[in-house]
Structure formats: C-alpha cells, structure tokens
Tab-separated table of N, CA and C in Angstrom:
chain	number	residue	atom	x	y	z
A	356	UNK	N	1.043	-1.165	0.010
A	356	UNK	CA	0.021	0.116	-0.078
A	356	UNK	C	0.952	1.161	0.065
A	357	UNK	N	0.612	2.188	-1.106
A	357	UNK	CA	1.144	3.284	-1.060
A	357	UNK	C	1.153	4.170	0.283
A	358	UNK	N	2.458	4.802	1.033
A	358	UNK	CA	1.985	5.710	2.218
A	358	UNK	C	1.870	6.919	1.567
A	359	UNK	N	1.676	7.753	2.863
A	359	UNK	CA	0.924	9.130	2.518
A	359	UNK	C	2.105	9.699	1.600
A	360	UNK	N	3.314	9.694	1.897
A	360	UNK	CA	4.351	10.539	0.932
A	360	UNK	C	4.083	10.129	-0.466
A	361	UNK	N	3.945	8.850	-0.623
A	361	UNK	CA	3.856	7.972	-2.232
A	361	UNK	C	2.321	8.661	-2.885
A	362	UNK	N	1.453	8.671	-1.804
A	362	UNK	CA	0.287	9.158	-2.390
A	362	UNK	C	0.154	10.615	-2.774
A	363	UNK	N	0.802	11.650	-1.980
A	363	UNK	CA	0.859	12.831	-2.098
A	363	UNK	C	1.759	13.240	-3.398
A	364	UNK	N	2.530	12.330	-4.121
A	364	UNK	CA	3.395	12.486	-5.399
A	364	UNK	C	2.773	12.067	-6.399
A	365	UNK	N	1.825	10.798	-6.141
A	365	UNK	CA	0.928	10.593	-7.094
A	365	UNK	C	0.087	11.689	-7.737
A	366	UNK	N	-0.852	12.321	-6.303
A	366	UNK	CA	-1.552	13.316	-6.603
A	366	UNK	C	-0.772	14.897	-7.556
A	367	UNK	N	0.187	14.818	-6.995
A	367	UNK	CA	0.765	16.152	-7.965
A	367	UNK	C	1.208	16.011	-9.139
A	368	UNK	N	1.564	14.406	-9.402
A	368	UNK	CA	1.982	13.997	-10.862
A	368	UNK	C	0.651	14.071	-12.166
A	369	UNK	N	-0.340	13.433	-11.159
A	369	UNK	CA	-1.604	13.173	-12.044
A	369	UNK	C	-2.059	14.549	-12.298
A	370	UNK	N	-2.022	15.512	-11.243
A	370	UNK	CA	-2.571	16.796	-11.478
A	370	UNK	C	-2.319	17.343	-12.769
A	371	UNK	N	-0.985	17.277	-12.863
A	371	UNK	CA	-0.098	17.766	-14.095
A	371	UNK	C	-0.760	17.174	-15.228
A	372	UNK	N	-1.091	15.976	-15.170
A	372	UNK	CA	-1.345	15.474	-16.659
A	372	UNK	C	-2.911	15.360	-16.784
A	373	UNK	N	-3.714	15.534	-16.005
A	373	UNK	CA	-5.189	15.106	-16.544
A	373	UNK	C	-5.965	16.606	-16.008
A	374	UNK	N	-5.895	17.670	-15.302
A	374	UNK	CA	-6.313	18.649	-14.826
A	374	UNK	C	-6.509	19.720	-16.438
A	375	UNK	N	-7.922	19.643	-16.475
A	375	UNK	CA	-7.862	20.499	-17.948
A	375	UNK	C	-8.436	19.350	-18.902
A	376	UNK	N	-8.633	18.399	-18.863
A	376	UNK	CA	-8.870	17.172	-19.658
A	376	UNK	C	-10.209	16.722	-19.485
A	377	UNK	N	-10.572	16.917	-20.541
A	377	UNK	CA	-12.390	16.154	-20.755
A	377	UNK	C	-12.183	14.835	-20.788
A	378	UNK	N	-13.119	14.091	-19.983
A	378	UNK	CA	-13.604	12.397	-20.041
A	378	UNK	C	-14.417	12.669	-21.108
A	379	UNK	N	-14.366	12.038	-21.883
A	379	UNK	CA	-15.411	11.449	-23.045
A	379	UNK	C	-16.192	9.993	-22.939
A	380	UNK	N	-15.404	9.050	-22.254
A	380	UNK	CA	-15.741	7.530	-22.257
A	380	UNK	C	-15.048	6.793	-20.875
A	381	UNK	N	-15.745	5.821	-20.575
A	381	UNK	CA	-15.220	4.963	-19.564
A	381	UNK	C	-15.555	3.914	-19.886
A	382	UNK	N	-14.581	2.801	-19.435
A	382	UNK	CA	-14.814	1.167	-19.663
A	382	UNK	C	-14.408	0.517	-18.091
A	383	UNK	N	-15.354	0.016	-17.487
A	383	UNK	CA	-15.313	-0.599	-16.384
A	383	UNK	C	-15.132	-2.322	-16.628
A	384	UNK	N	-14.159	-2.874	-16.518
A	384	UNK	CA	-13.704	-4.371	-16.637
A	384	UNK	C	-14.306	-5.009	-15.228
A	385	UNK	N	-14.371	-4.382	-14.213
A	385	UNK	CA	-14.349	-5.208	-12.891
A	385	UNK	C	-15.648	-4.461	-11.949
A	386	UNK	N	-16.782	-4.770	-12.354
A	386	UNK	CA	-17.594	-4.045	-11.746
A	386	UNK	C	-18.486	-5.120	-11.017
A	387	UNK	N	-19.124	-4.835	-10.075
A	387	UNK	CA	-19.289	-3.543	-9.353
A	387	UNK	C	-18.058	-3.564	-8.113
A	388	UNK	N	-17.409	-4.311	-8.143
A	388	UNK	CA	-16.160	-4.101	-7.090
A	388	UNK	C	-15.403	-2.798	-7.286
A	389	UNK	N	-14.564	-2.731	-8.248
A	389	UNK	CA	-13.827	-1.665	-8.291
A	389	UNK	C	-14.232	-0.474	-8.575
A	390	UNK	N	-15.567	-0.397	-8.984
A	390	UNK	CA	-16.525	0.881	-9.909
A	390	UNK	C	-17.643	0.556	-9.863
A	391	UNK	N	-18.476	0.674	-8.548
A	391	UNK	CA	-19.694	0.271	-7.975
A	391	UNK	C	-20.787	1.229	-8.188
A	392	UNK	N	-20.546	2.391	-9.249
A	392	UNK	CA	-21.824	3.437	-9.557
A	392	UNK	C	-22.473	2.932	-10.643
A	393	UNK	N	-23.725	3.348	-10.715
A	393	UNK	CA	-24.780	3.042	-11.502
A	393	UNK	C	-24.145	3.339	-12.901
A	394	UNK	N	-24.393	2.993	-13.732
A	394	UNK	CA	-24.333	3.410	-15.239
A	394	UNK	C	-24.892	4.308	-15.836
A	395	UNK	N	-25.957	4.687	-15.644
A	395	UNK	CA	-26.791	5.904	-15.778
A	395	UNK	C	-26.067	7.286	-15.324
A	396	UNK	N	-25.717	6.936	-13.963
A	396	UNK	CA	-25.220	8.321	-13.390
A	396	UNK	C	-23.554	8.445	-13.635
A	397	UNK	N	-23.149	7.411	-14.169
A	397	UNK	CA	-21.433	7.727	-14.449
A	397	UNK	C	-21.931	7.971	-16.136
A	398	UNK	N	-22.732	7.424	-16.637
A	398	UNK	CA	-22.955	8.538	-18.185
A	398	UNK	C	-23.314	10.051	-18.053
A	399	UNK	N	-24.092	9.964	-17.036
A	399	UNK	CA	-24.462	11.450	-16.656
A	399	UNK	C	-23.449	12.382	-16.164
A	400	UNK	N	-22.771	12.203	-15.417
A	400	UNK	CA	-21.878	13.007	-14.588
A	400	UNK	C	-20.393	12.604	-14.691
A	401	UNK	N	-20.047	11.624	-15.418
A	401	UNK	CA	-18.724	11.436	-15.709
A	401	UNK	C	-18.415	11.770	-17.214
A	402	UNK	N	-18.997	11.375	-18.173
A	402	UNK	CA	-18.795	11.482	-19.207
A	402	UNK	C	-19.079	12.760	-19.669
A	403	UNK	N	-18.058	13.823	-20.159
A	403	UNK	CA	-18.511	15.108	-20.917
A	403	UNK	C	-17.492	15.909	-19.889
A	404	UNK	N	-17.332	15.533	-18.649
A	404	UNK	CA	-17.102	16.399	-17.483
A	404	UNK	C	-15.408	16.923	-17.700
A	405	UNK	N	-15.237	18.081	-17.080
A	405	UNK	CA	-13.738	18.092	-17.590
A	405	UNK	C	-13.078	17.956	-15.867
A	406	UNK	N	-12.035	17.803	-15.604
A	406	UNK	CA	-11.217	17.136	-14.366
A	406	UNK	C	-10.833	19.032	-14.248
A	407	UNK	N	-10.987	19.105	-12.831
A	407	UNK	CA	-10.825	20.678	-12.499
A	407	UNK	C	-9.789	20.641	-11.562
A	408	UNK	N	-9.684	19.431	-10.596
A	408	UNK	CA	-8.256	19.363	-10.103
A	408	UNK	C	-8.411	17.916	-9.392
A	409	UNK	N	-6.990	17.670	-8.504
A	409	UNK	CA	-6.541	16.484	-8.101
A	409	UNK	C	-6.231	16.663	-6.740
A	410	UNK	N	-6.836	16.234	-5.491
A	410	UNK	CA	-6.415	16.664	-4.496
A	410	UNK	C	-6.257	15.322	-3.782
A	411	UNK	N	-5.789	15.458	-2.511
A	411	UNK	CA	-6.005	14.378	-1.627
A	411	UNK	C	-6.652	14.529	-0.257
A	412	UNK	N	-6.957	13.562	0.246
A	412	UNK	CA	-7.585	13.561	1.874
A	412	UNK	C	-7.069	12.116	2.125
A	413	UNK	N	-5.680	12.122	3.534
A	413	UNK	CA	-5.459	10.983	3.797
A	413	UNK	C	-4.713	10.236	2.716
A	414	UNK	N	-4.990	9.301	2.389
A	414	UNK	CA	-4.687	8.212	1.515
A	414	UNK	C	-5.557	7.978	0.293
A	415	UNK	N	-6.441	8.815	0.560
A	415	UNK	CA	-7.238	8.892	-1.120
A	415	UNK	C	-7.122	9.921	-1.651
A	416	UNK	N	-7.376	9.544	-3.158
A	416	UNK	CA	-7.295	10.731	-4.073
A	416	UNK	C	-8.633	11.110	-4.710
A	417	UNK	N	-8.892	12.533	-4.625
A	417	UNK	CA	-9.879	13.069	-5.294
A	417	UNK	C	-9.958	13.911	-6.303
A	418	UNK	N	-10.453	13.246	-7.453
A	418	UNK	CA	-10.151	13.875	-8.699
A	418	UNK	C	-11.523	14.961	-8.976
A	419	UNK	N	-11.336	15.804	-8.970
A	419	UNK	CA	-13.098	16.792	-8.910
A	419	UNK	C	-13.063	16.783	-10.230
A	420	UNK	N	-14.294	16.928	-10.702
A	420	UNK	CA	-14.865	17.141	-12.052
A	420	UNK	C	-15.954	18.174	-12.079
A	421	UNK	N	-16.271	19.057	-13.330
A	421	UNK	CA	-16.625	20.154	-13.731
A	421	UNK	C	-18.372	19.895	-13.410
A	422	UNK	N	-18.870	18.818	-13.155
A	422	UNK	CA	-20.340	18.207	-13.048
A	422	UNK	C	-20.640	18.609	-11.579
A	423	UNK	N	-19.588	19.158	-10.668
A	423	UNK	CA	-19.786	19.124	-9.158
A	423	UNK	C	-19.931	17.512	-8.922
A	424	UNK	N	-18.861	16.481	-9.311
A	424	UNK	CA	-18.888	15.516	-8.795
A	424	UNK	C	-17.327	15.196	-8.635
A	425	UNK	N	-17.136	14.195	-7.743
A	425	UNK	CA	-15.872	13.902	-7.239
A	425	UNK	C	-15.562	12.260	-7.673
A	426	UNK	N	-14.430	11.898	-8.348
A	426	UNK	CA	-13.976	10.566	-8.396
A	426	UNK	C	-13.049	10.422	-7.257
A	427	UNK	N	-13.453	9.128	-6.109
A	427	UNK	CA	-12.646	9.122	-5.426
A	427	UNK	C	-12.019	7.673	-5.155
A	428	UNK	N	-10.536	7.895	-5.654
A	428	UNK	CA	-9.902	6.779	-5.795
A	428	UNK	C	-9.125	6.095	-4.528
A	429	UNK	N	-8.949	5.080	-4.318
A	429	UNK	CA	-8.165	4.428	-2.828
A	429	UNK	C	-7.399	3.141	-3.799
A	430	UNK	N	-6.341	3.514	-3.837
A	430	UNK	CA	-5.093	2.465	-4.244
A	430	UNK	C	-5.551	1.330	-3.690
A	431	UNK	N	-5.175	1.027	-2.428
A	431	UNK	CA	-5.426	0.090	-1.677
A	431	UNK	C	-3.858	-0.405	-1.249
A	432	UNK	N	-3.678	-1.934	-1.065
A	432	UNK	CA	-2.360	-2.385	-1.618
A	432	UNK	C	-1.816	-2.568	-2.736
A	433	UNK	N	-2.421	-2.702	-4.000
A	433	UNK	CA	-1.604	-3.098	-5.321
A	433	UNK	C	-2.202	-2.336	-6.145
A	434	UNK	N	-2.880	-1.417	-5.956
A	434	UNK	CA	-3.420	-0.112	-6.839
A	434	UNK	C	-2.350	0.727	-7.918
A	435	UNK	N	-2.842	1.093	-8.982
A	435	UNK	CA	-1.966	1.758	-9.826
A	435	UNK	C	-2.520	2.607	-10.542
A	436	UNK	N	-2.402	3.746	-10.840
A	436	UNK	CA	-2.954	4.601	-12.228
A	436	UNK	C	-1.877	4.774	-13.082
A	437	UNK	N	-2.281	4.873	-14.507
A	437	UNK	CA	-1.641	4.956	-15.254
A	437	UNK	C	-1.755	5.839	-16.439
A	438	UNK	N	-1.145	6.634	-17.031
A	438	UNK	CA	-1.702	7.825	-17.766
A	438	UNK	C	-0.840	7.331	-19.164
A	439	UNK	N	-1.669	7.159	-20.551
A	439	UNK	CA	-1.039	7.126	-21.562
A	439	UNK	C	-1.571	8.512	-22.574
A	440	UNK	N	-0.611	9.093	-22.608
A	440	UNK	CA	-0.766	10.185	-23.739
A	440	UNK	C	0.270	10.433	-24.420
A	441	UNK	N	0.302	11.876	-24.410
A	441	UNK	CA	1.795	12.513	-24.925
A	441	UNK	C	2.876	12.183	-24.010
A	442	UNK	N	2.811	11.363	-23.002
A	442	UNK	CA	3.729	10.713	-22.155
A	442	UNK	C	3.126	9.561	-21.298
A	443	UNK	N	3.990	8.816	-21.128
A	443	UNK	CA	3.250	7.837	-20.134
A	443	UNK	C	3.777	8.046	-18.730
A	444	UNK	N	2.909	7.656	-17.862
A	444	UNK	CA	3.497	7.828	-16.403
A	444	UNK	C	2.595	6.764	-15.573
A	445	UNK	N	2.947	6.196	-14.277
A	445	UNK	CA	2.599	5.546	-14.072
A	445	UNK	C	2.941	5.706	-12.044
A	446	UNK	N	1.754	5.842	-11.300
A	446	UNK	CA	2.170	6.114	-10.144
A	446	UNK	C	1.052	5.155	-9.150
A	447	UNK	N	1.840	4.286	-7.986
A	447	UNK	CA	1.118	3.241	-7.114
A	447	UNK	C	1.938	2.045	-7.189
A	448	UNK	N	1.429	0.788	-6.894
A	448	UNK	CA	2.285	-0.281	-6.781
A	448	UNK	C	2.939	-0.478	-8.195
A	449	UNK	N	4.257	-0.618	-8.315
A	449	UNK	CA	4.856	-1.159	-9.584
A	449	UNK	C	4.297	-2.802	-9.753
A	450	UNK	N	4.341	-2.719	-11.059
A	450	UNK	CA	3.887	-4.204	-12.020
A	450	UNK	C	4.704	-3.776	-13.480
A	451	UNK	N	4.498	-4.963	-14.209
A	451	UNK	CA	4.591	-4.958	-15.497
A	451	UNK	C	3.519	-3.958	-16.577
A	452	UNK	N	2.558	-3.849	-16.058
A	452	UNK	CA	1.592	-3.115	-16.747
A	452	UNK	C	1.980	-1.692	-17.496
A	453	UNK	N	3.204	-0.993	-16.907
A	453	UNK	CA	3.376	-0.033	-17.477
A	453	UNK	C	4.076	0.025	-18.599
A	454	UNK	N	4.792	-1.482	-18.796
A	454	UNK	CA	5.868	-1.680	-19.887
A	454	UNK	C	5.139	-2.203	-21.232
A	455	UNK	N	3.662	-2.577	-21.018
A	455	UNK	CA	2.943	-3.372	-22.206
A	455	UNK	C	2.004	-2.406	-22.814
A	456	UNK	N	0.909	-2.910	-23.893
A	456	UNK	CA	-0.034	-2.557	-23.824
A	456	UNK	C	-1.173	-2.364	-22.826
A	457	UNK	N	-1.859	-1.302	-23.048
A	457	UNK	CA	-3.016	-1.282	-22.029
A	457	UNK	C	-4.245	-0.697	-22.873
A	458	UNK	N	-5.603	-1.290	-22.029
A	458	UNK	CA	-5.775	-2.523	-21.306
A	458	UNK	C	-5.236	-3.595	-21.361
A	459	UNK	N	-4.515	-4.048	-19.713
A	459	UNK	CA	-4.311	-5.511	-19.859
A	459	UNK	C	-4.966	-6.101	-18.758
A	460	UNK	N	-4.566	-7.298	-18.348
A	460	UNK	CA	-5.604	-8.223	-17.372
A	460	UNK	C	-5.523	-7.872	-16.062
A	461	UNK	N	-4.832	-6.698	-15.868
A	461	UNK	CA	-4.960	-5.862	-14.512
A	461	UNK	C	-6.118	-4.478	-14.384
A	462	UNK	N	-6.397	-4.492	-15.774
A	462	UNK	CA	-7.149	-2.692	-15.730
A	462	UNK	C	-8.102	-3.218	-14.977
A	463	UNK	N	-8.716	-2.184	-14.215
A	463	UNK	CA	-10.216	-2.411	-13.547
A	463	UNK	C	-11.070	-1.554	-14.185
A	464	UNK	N	-10.524	0.028	-14.726
A	464	UNK	CA	-11.323	0.951	-15.028
A	464	UNK	C	-10.320	1.966	-15.947
A	465	UNK	N	-10.979	2.016	-16.918
A	465	UNK	CA	-10.432	2.919	-17.961
A	465	UNK	C	-10.904	4.410	-18.145
A	466	UNK	N	-10.334	5.386	-18.178
A	466	UNK	CA	-10.808	6.583	-18.844
A	466	UNK	C	-10.481	7.211	-19.909
A	467	UNK	N	-11.190	7.864	-20.878
A	467	UNK	CA	-10.890	7.894	-22.101
A	467	UNK	C	-10.817	9.431	-22.098
A	468	UNK	N	-9.751	10.271	-22.577
A	468	UNK	CA	-10.052	11.802	-22.711
A	468	UNK	C	-10.391	12.491	-24.303
A	469	UNK	N	-10.738	13.472	-24.206
A	469	UNK	CA	-11.142	13.852	-25.492
A	469	UNK	C	-9.870	14.245	-26.409
A	470	UNK	N	-8.917	14.098	-26.223
A	470	UNK	CA	-7.375	14.197	-26.791
A	470	UNK	C	-6.993	12.836	-27.283
A	471	UNK	N	-7.609	11.886	-26.544
A	471	UNK	CA	-7.250	10.521	-27.023
A	471	UNK	C	-6.561	9.877	-25.861
A	472	UNK	N	-5.895	10.473	-24.897
A	472	UNK	CA	-5.165	9.889	-23.852
A	472	UNK	C	-6.061	9.166	-23.097
A	473	UNK	N	-5.702	8.374	-22.309
A	473	UNK	CA	-5.971	7.402	-20.911
A	473	UNK	C	-5.593	7.353	-19.720
A	474	UNK	N	-6.658	7.290	-18.749
A	474	UNK	CA	-5.769	7.215	-17.315
A	474	UNK	C	-6.688	5.570	-16.963
A	475	UNK	N	-5.490	4.783	-16.728
A	475	UNK	CA	-5.922	3.157	-16.401
A	475	UNK	C	-5.765	3.313	-14.854
A	476	UNK	N	-6.626	2.603	-14.411
A	476	UNK	CA	-6.679	2.215	-12.787
A	476	UNK	C	-6.594	0.419	-12.931
A	477	UNK	N	-5.425	0.190	-12.747
A	477	UNK	CA	-5.310	-1.295	-12.686
A	477	UNK	C	-5.003	-1.610	-11.298
A	478	UNK	N	-5.072	-2.901	-10.772
A	478	UNK	CA	-5.084	-3.417	-9.490
A	478	UNK	C	-5.052	-5.023	-9.399
A	479	UNK	N	-3.839	-5.369	-9.334
A	479	UNK	CA	-3.454	-6.764	-9.035
A	479	UNK	C	-4.532	-7.600	-8.346
A	480	UNK	N	-4.871	-7.015	-6.846
A	480	UNK	CA	-5.349	-7.938	-5.990
A	480	UNK	C	-6.854	-7.583	-5.727
A	481	UNK	N	-7.289	-6.605	-6.748
A	481	UNK	CA	-8.801	-5.974	-6.352
A	481	UNK	C	-9.269	-5.447	-5.370
A	482	UNK	N	-8.420	-4.849	-4.599
A	482	UNK	CA	-8.961	-4.384	-3.113
A	482	UNK	C	-9.071	-2.688	-3.668
A	483	UNK	N	-8.394	-2.150	-4.207
A	483	UNK	CA	-8.571	-0.717	-4.653
A	483	UNK	C	-9.900	-0.547	-5.470
A	484	UNK	N	-10.538	0.704	-5.282
A	484	UNK	CA	-11.483	1.406	-5.902
A	484	UNK	C	-11.398	2.527	-6.107
A	485	UNK	N	-12.513	2.827	-7.302
A	485	UNK	CA	-12.865	4.283	-7.802
A	485	UNK	C	-14.084	4.729	-7.529
A	486	UNK	N	-14.781	5.515	-6.947
A	486	UNK	CA	-16.189	5.935	-6.694
A	486	UNK	C	-16.629	6.926	-6.912
A	487	UNK	N	-17.855	7.408	-7.979
A	487	UNK	CA	-18.269	8.791	-8.382
A	487	UNK	C	-19.157	9.143	-7.301
A	488	UNK	N	-19.008	10.501	-6.758
A	488	UNK	CA	-19.932	10.983	-5.582
A	488	UNK	C	-20.259	12.358	-5.652
A	489	UNK	N	-21.182	12.642	-5.518
A	489	UNK	CA	-21.575	14.465	-5.307
A	489	UNK	C	-20.363	14.860	-4.484
A	490	UNK	N	-19.779	15.959	-4.993
A	490	UNK	CA	-18.955	16.450	-4.384
A	490	UNK	C	-19.308	17.149	-3.069
A	491	UNK	N	-20.321	17.400	-2.881
A	491	UNK	CA	-21.013	18.070	-1.519
A	491	UNK	C	-20.585	16.877	-0.270
A	492	UNK	N	-20.730	15.824	-0.642
A	492	UNK	CA	-20.933	14.247	0.057
A	492	UNK	C	-19.305	13.814	0.329
A	493	UNK	N	-18.391	14.403	-0.225
A	493	UNK	CA	-17.174	13.948	-0.153
A	493	UNK	C	-16.510	14.758	0.977
C-alpha cells in the first residue's frame, strides 16, 4: 500500500497530467467491486466532465469534476494509476503493466479523454476502488 508521501507524489504528478482534460468515455472491467456506481449516473456525471483538480485526503485521491461530482480513488495494496497520452506515467504499486499495451488483465477501469489520452486504474489484487460521488458528500 502506498504510504502518505507516495500518495501525495501520485496526486501532484496526476494533477499535472489530467487537470483540464475532458472525459469522453469510461470502461469498467471489474464491476461492481472496483467501480460500483450506476452506469446511468456515470454516463450523466462523468462523461463530458472536465477534471478541475486532483486533491488528496489522507491516502485517498479526489479527482474533482466540472459536473460537481468527484472521483474518489483508493489504491489499497496493489492499485496503480497509469496515464497514457503524450507521455506515459505510472503511480502506485509497481508491476509490468507500465511496460505493455493497455488495457491489460490488471485493468479495472479505463477513462478516455477527448484528446485520445487514457487514464487506467489497474489493481492486481482487486482491493482498490474508484467511486463517483456528488462533491458535497465527499
């Protein structure tokens, strides 16, 4: 499990890469465990949203959206966020996913941005999760 300094490093790097990008699609490969939200809510509040900030509360990442919703991410033991766009970046538990084509067998959730870049949530042991909440509830 990444400790607090690692989660803060992930937050800072992720913010640099995704703030200002518009999410146009999502694919959930492990539902409902990794991403338990209702597909209709996801389509309405996630698709078309622009990421406005990436924050951290303890070891939880908060990805703020223009729709007044927040993606709350906990990497748990083996979670990993991988950005593939004009550059490749990975944060969290190290594994070989960063070296290969994505999505792969460890991919639980994939977000696609308007410019064709992707953010993948990978998790070997399936303990981590990503949830969509109304921002006032976070």
